[in-house]
PDB file of C-alpha atoms and ligand atoms in Angstrom:
ATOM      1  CA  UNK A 484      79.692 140.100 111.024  1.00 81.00           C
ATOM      2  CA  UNK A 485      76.711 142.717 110.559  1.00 92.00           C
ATOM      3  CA  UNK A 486      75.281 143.795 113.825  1.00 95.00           C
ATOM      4  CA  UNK A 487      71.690 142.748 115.328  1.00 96.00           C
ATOM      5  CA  UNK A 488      70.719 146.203 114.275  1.00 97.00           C
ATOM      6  CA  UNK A 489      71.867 146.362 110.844  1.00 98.00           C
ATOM      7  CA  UNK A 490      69.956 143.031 110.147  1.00 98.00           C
ATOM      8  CA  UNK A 491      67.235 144.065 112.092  1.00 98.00           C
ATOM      9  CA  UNK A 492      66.474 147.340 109.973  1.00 98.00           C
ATOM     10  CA  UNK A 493      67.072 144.810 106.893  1.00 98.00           C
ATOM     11  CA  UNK A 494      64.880 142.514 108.191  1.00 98.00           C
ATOM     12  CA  UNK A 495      61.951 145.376 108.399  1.00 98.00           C
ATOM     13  CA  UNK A 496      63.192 147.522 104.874  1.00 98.00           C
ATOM     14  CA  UNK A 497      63.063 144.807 102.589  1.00 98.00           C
ATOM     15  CA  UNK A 498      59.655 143.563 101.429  1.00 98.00           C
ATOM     16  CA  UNK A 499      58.038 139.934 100.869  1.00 97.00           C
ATOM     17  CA  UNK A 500      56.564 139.974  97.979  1.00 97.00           C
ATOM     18  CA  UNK A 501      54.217 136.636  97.851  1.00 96.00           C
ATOM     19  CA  UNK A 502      53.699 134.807  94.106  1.00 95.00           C
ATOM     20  CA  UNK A 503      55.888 137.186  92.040  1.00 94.00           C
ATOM     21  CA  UNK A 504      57.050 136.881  89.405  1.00 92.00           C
ATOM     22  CA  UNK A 505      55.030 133.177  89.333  1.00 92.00           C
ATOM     23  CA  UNK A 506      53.127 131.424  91.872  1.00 94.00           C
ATOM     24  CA  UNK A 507      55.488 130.310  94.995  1.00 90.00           C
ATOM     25  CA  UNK A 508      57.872 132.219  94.644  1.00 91.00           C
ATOM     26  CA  UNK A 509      58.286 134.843  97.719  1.00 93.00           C
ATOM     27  CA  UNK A 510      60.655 137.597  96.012  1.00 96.00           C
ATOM     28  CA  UNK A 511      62.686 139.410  98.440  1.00 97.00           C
ATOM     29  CA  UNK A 512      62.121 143.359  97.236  1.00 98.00           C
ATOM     30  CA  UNK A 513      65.366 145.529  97.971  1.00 98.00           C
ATOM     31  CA  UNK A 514      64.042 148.870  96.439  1.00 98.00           C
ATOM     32  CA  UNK A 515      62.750 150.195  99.836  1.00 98.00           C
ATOM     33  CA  UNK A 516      66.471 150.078 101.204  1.00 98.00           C
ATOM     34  CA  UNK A 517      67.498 152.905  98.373  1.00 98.00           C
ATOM     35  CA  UNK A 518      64.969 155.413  99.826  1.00 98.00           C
ATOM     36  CA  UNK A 519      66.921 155.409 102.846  1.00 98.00           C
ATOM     37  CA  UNK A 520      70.650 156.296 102.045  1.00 98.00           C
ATOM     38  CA  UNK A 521      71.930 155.949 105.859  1.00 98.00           C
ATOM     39  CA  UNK A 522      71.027 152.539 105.520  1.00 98.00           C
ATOM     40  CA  UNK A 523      71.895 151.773 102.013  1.00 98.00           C
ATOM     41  CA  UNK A 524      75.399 153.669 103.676  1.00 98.00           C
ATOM     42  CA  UNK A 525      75.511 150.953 106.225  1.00 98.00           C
ATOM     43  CA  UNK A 526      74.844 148.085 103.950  1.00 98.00           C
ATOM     44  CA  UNK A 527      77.915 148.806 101.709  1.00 98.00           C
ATOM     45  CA  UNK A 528      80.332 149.650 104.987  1.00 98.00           C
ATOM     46  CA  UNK A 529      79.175 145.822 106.242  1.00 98.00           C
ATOM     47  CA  UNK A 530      80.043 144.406 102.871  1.00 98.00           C
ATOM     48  CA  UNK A 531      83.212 146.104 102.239  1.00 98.00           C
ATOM     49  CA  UNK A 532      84.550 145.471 105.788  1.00 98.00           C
ATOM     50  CA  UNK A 533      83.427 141.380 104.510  1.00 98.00           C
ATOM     51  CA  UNK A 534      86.250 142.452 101.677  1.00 98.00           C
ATOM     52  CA  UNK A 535      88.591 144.953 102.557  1.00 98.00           C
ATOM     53  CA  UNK A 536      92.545 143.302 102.034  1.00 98.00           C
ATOM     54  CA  UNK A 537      91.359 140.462 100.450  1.00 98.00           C
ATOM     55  CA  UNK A 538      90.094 141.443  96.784  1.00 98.00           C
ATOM     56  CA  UNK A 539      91.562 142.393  93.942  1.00 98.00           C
ATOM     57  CA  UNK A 540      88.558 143.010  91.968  1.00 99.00           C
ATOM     58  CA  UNK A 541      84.177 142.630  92.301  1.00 99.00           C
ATOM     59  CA  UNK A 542      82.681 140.998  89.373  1.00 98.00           C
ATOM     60  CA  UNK A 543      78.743 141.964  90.067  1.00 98.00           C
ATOM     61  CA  UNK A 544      75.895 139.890  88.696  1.00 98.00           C
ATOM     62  CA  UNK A 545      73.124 141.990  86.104  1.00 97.00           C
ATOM     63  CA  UNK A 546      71.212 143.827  87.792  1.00 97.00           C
ATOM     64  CA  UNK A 547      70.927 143.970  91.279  1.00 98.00           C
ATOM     65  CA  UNK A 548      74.440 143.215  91.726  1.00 98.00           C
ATOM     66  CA  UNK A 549      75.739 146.253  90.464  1.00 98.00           C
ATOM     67  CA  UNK A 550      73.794 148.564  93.190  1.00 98.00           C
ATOM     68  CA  UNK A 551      75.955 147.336  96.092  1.00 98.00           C
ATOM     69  CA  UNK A 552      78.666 145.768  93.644  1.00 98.00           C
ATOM     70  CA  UNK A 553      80.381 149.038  92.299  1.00 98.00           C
ATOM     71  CA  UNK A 554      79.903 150.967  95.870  1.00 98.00           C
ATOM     72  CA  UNK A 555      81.813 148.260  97.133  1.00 98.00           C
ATOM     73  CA  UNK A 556      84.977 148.442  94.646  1.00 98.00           C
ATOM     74  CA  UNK A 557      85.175 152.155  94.698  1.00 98.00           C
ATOM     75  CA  UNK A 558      85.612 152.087  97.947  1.00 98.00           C
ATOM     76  CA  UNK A 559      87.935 149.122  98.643  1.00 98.00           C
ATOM     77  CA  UNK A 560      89.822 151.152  95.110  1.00 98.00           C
ATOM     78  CA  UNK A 561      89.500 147.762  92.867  1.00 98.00           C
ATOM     79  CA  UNK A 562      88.130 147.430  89.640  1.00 98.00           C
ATOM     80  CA  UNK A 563      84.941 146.549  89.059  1.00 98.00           C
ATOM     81  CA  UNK A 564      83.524 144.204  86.296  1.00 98.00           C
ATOM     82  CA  UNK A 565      79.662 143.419  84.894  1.00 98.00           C
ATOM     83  CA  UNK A 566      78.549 140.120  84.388  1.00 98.00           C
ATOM     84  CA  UNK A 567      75.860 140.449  81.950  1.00 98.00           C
ATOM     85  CA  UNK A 568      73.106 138.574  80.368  1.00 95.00           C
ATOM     86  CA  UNK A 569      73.832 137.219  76.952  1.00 95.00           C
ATOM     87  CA  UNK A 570      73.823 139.868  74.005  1.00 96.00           C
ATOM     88  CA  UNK A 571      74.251 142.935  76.060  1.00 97.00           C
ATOM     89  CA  UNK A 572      77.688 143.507  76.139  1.00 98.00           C
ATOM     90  CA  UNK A 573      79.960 144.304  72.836  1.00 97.00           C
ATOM     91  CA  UNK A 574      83.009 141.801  71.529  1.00 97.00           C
ATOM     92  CA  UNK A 575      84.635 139.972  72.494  1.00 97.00           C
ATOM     93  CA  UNK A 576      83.334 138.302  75.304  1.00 98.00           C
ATOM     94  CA  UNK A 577      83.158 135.196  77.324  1.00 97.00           C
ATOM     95  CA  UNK A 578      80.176 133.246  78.281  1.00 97.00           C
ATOM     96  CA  UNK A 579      79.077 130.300  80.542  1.00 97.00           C
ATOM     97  CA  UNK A 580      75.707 128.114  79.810  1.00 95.00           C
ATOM     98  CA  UNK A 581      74.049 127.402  82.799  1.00 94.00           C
ATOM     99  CA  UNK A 582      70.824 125.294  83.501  1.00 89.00           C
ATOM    100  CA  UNK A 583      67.454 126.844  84.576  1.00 84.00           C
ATOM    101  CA  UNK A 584      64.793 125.463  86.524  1.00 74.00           C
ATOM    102  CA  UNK A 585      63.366 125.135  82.988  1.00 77.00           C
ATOM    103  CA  UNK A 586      65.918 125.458  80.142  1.00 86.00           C
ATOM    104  CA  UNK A 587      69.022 127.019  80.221  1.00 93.00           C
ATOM    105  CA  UNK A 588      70.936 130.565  79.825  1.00 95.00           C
ATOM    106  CA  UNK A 589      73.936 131.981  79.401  1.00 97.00           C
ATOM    107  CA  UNK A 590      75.769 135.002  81.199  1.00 97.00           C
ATOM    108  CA  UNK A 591      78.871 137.279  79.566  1.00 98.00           C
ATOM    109  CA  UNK A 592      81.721 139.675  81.056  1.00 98.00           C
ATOM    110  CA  UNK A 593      83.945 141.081  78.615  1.00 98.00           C
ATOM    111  CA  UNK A 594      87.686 139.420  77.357  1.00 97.00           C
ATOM    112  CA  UNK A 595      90.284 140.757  79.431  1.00 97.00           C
ATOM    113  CA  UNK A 596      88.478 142.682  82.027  1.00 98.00           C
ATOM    114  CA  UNK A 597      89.390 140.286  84.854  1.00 98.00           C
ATOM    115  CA  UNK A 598      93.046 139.604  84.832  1.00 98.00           C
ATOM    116  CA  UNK A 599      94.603 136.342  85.518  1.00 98.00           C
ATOM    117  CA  UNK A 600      95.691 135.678  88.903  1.00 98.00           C
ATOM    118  CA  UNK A 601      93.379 138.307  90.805  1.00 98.00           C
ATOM    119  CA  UNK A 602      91.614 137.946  93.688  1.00 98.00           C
ATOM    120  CA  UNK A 603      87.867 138.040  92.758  1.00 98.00           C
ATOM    121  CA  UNK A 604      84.528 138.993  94.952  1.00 99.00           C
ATOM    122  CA  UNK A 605      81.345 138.066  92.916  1.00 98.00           C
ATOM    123  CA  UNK A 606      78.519 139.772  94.188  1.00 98.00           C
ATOM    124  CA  UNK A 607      75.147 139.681  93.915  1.00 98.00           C
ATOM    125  CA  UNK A 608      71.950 141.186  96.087  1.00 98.00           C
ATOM    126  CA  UNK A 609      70.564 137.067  96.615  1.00 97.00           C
ATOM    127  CA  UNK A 610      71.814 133.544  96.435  1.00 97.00           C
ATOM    128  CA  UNK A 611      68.941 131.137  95.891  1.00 95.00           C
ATOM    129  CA  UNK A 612      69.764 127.867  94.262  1.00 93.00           C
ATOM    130  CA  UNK A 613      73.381 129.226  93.204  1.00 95.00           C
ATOM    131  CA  UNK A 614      73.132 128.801  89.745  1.00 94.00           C
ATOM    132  CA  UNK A 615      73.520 131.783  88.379  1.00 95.00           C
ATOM    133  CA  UNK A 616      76.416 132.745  91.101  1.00 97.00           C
ATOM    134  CA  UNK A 617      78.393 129.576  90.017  1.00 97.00           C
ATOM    135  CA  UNK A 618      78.273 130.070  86.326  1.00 97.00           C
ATOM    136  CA  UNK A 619      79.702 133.709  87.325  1.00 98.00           C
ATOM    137  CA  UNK A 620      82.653 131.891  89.371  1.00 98.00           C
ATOM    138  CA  UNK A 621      83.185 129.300  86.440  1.00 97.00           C
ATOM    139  CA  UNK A 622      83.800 133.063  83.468  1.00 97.00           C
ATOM    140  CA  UNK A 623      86.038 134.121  86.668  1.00 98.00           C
ATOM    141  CA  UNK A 624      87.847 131.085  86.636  1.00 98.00           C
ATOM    142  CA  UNK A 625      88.108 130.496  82.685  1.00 96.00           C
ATOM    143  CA  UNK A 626      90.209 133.848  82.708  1.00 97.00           C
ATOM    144  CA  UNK A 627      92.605 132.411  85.392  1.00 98.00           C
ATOM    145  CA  UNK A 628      91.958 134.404  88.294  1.00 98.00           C
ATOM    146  CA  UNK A 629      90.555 133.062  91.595  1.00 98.00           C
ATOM    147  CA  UNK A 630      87.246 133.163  93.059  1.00 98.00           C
ATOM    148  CA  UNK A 631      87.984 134.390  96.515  1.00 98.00           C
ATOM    149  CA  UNK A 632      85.185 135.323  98.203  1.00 98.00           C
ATOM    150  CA  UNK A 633      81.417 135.661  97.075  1.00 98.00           C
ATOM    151  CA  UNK A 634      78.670 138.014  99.270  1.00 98.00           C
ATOM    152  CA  UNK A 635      75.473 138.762  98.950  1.00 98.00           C
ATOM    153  CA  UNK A 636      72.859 140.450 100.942  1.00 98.00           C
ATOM    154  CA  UNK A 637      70.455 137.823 101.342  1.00 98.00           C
ATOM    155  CA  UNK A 638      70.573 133.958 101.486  1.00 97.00           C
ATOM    156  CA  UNK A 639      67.432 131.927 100.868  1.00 96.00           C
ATOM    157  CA  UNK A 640      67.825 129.050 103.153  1.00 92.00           C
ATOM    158  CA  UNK A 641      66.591 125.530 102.021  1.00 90.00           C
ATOM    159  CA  UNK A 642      67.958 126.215  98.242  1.00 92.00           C
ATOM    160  CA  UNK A 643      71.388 124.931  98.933  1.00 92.00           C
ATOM    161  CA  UNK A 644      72.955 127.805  97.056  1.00 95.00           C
ATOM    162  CA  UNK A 645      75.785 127.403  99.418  1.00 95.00           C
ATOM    163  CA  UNK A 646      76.449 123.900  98.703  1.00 96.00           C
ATOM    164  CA  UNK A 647      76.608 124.816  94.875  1.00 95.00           C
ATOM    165  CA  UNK A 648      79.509 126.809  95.785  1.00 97.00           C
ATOM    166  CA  UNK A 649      81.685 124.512  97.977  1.00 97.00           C
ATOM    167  CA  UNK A 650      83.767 123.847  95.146  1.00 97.00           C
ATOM    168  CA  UNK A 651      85.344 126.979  94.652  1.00 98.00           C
ATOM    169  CA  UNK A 652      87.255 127.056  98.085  1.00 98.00           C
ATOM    170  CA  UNK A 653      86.198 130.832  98.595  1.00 98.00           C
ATOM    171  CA  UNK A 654      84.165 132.739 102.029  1.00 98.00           C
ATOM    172  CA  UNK A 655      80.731 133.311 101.851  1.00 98.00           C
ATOM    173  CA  UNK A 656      79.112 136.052 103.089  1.00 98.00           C
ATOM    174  CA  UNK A 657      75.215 136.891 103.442  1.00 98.00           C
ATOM    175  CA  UNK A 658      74.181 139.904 105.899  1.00 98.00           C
ATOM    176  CA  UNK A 659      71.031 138.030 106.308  1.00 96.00           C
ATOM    177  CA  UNK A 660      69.234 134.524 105.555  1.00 95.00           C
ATOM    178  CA  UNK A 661      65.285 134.356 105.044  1.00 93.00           C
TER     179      UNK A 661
HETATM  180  P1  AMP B  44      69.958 131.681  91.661  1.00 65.50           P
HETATM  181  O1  AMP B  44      70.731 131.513  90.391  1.00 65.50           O
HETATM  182  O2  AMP B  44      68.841 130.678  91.798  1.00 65.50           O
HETATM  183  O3  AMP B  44      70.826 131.709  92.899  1.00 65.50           O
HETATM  184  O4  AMP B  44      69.174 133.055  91.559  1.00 65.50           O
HETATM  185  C1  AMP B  44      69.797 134.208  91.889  1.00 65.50           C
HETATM  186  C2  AMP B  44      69.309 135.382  91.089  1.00 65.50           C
HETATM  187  O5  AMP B  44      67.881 135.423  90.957  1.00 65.50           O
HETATM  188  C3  AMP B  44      69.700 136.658  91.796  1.00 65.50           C
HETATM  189  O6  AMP B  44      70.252 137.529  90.832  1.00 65.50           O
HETATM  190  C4  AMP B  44      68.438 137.194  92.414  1.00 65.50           C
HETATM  191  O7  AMP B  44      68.398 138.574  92.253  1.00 65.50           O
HETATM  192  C5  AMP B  44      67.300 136.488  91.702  1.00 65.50           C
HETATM  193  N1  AMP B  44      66.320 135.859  92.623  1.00 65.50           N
HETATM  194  C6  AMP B  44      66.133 134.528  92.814  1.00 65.50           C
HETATM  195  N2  AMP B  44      65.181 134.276  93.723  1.00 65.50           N
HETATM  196  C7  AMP B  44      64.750 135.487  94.140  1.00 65.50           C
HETATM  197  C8  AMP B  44      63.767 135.912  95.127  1.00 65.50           C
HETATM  198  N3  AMP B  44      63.037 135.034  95.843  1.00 65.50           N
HETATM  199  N4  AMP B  44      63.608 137.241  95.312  1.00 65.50           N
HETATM  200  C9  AMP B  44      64.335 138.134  94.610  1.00 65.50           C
HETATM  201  N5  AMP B  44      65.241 137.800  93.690  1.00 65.50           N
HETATM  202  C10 AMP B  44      65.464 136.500  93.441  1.00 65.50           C
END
């Protein structure tokens, strides 16, 4: 859906960042696409044109989720509800356990927030292995509303994230894979 152009500035904005935060890991730094609001502009209008008729409400993932995530419901008019790591968010809450690479952890939303039978986007800026994304679609599901789409703005390829998320029946949407 996003033009050559779009992923092309994308491609050259965000930046590689080799062994961070441990060795082997190449993070994908967004912060460089926030200096430059016309493209930051462009970003959201790709995502919510992903969205627009088909949502009911974006659940975004802490952090990075929330700096497209909210620009995206105000827009489209919908709600817009933070899934948080555990302990930051008052009672009563939900949570879902979900295994690390190493260990496990747990992410919250608050009771209520998501309403049974809406239409829910969960966003978040990457999808590597999924994990954290499907733990998000299980809290969405637990409140009995459906997971209906999930975008992001970058896929890792070779992580399988998208197979992780089969099971939920819902689009997928990355502007661009690295
Ligand atoms: P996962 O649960 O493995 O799909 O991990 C997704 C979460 O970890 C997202 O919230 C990302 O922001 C973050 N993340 C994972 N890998 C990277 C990476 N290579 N660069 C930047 N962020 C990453």
């Amino acid at each position: 859906m996003a033009s050559q152009e779009l992923i092309k500035k994308l491609e050259e904005t965000i930046e590689n960042v080799p062994d961070f935060p441990i060795p082997g890991i190449q993070f994908k730094d967004i912060s460089p696409i926030f200096l430059n609001p016309k493209l930051y502009e462009e970003v959201i209008a790709d995502l919510v044109a992903f969205s627009k008729g088909k949502i009911d409400a974006v659940c975004g993932i802490e952090s990075r989720g929330y700096l497209f995530g909210i620009a995206i419901a105000v827009a489209l008019e919908v709600p817009f509800i933070l899934i948080r790591k555990a302990g930051k968010l008052p009672p009563p809450i939900i949570s879902e356990n979900y295994d690390l690479e190493y260990g496990s952890a747990v992410i919250e939303t608050r009771e209520g927030q998501i309403k049974p039978g809406q239409r829910i986007l969960i966003h978040d800026d990457l999808l590597a292995t999924g994990g954290t994304t499907e733990a998000a679609a299980k809290l969405v599901e637990k409140q009995g509303a459906t997971v209906s789409q999930f975008s992001f703005l970058i896929g890792l390829k070779g992580l399988n994230g998208d197979e992780k998320l089969e099971k939920f029946n819902a689009e997928i949407y990355h502007i661009l894979e690295f």
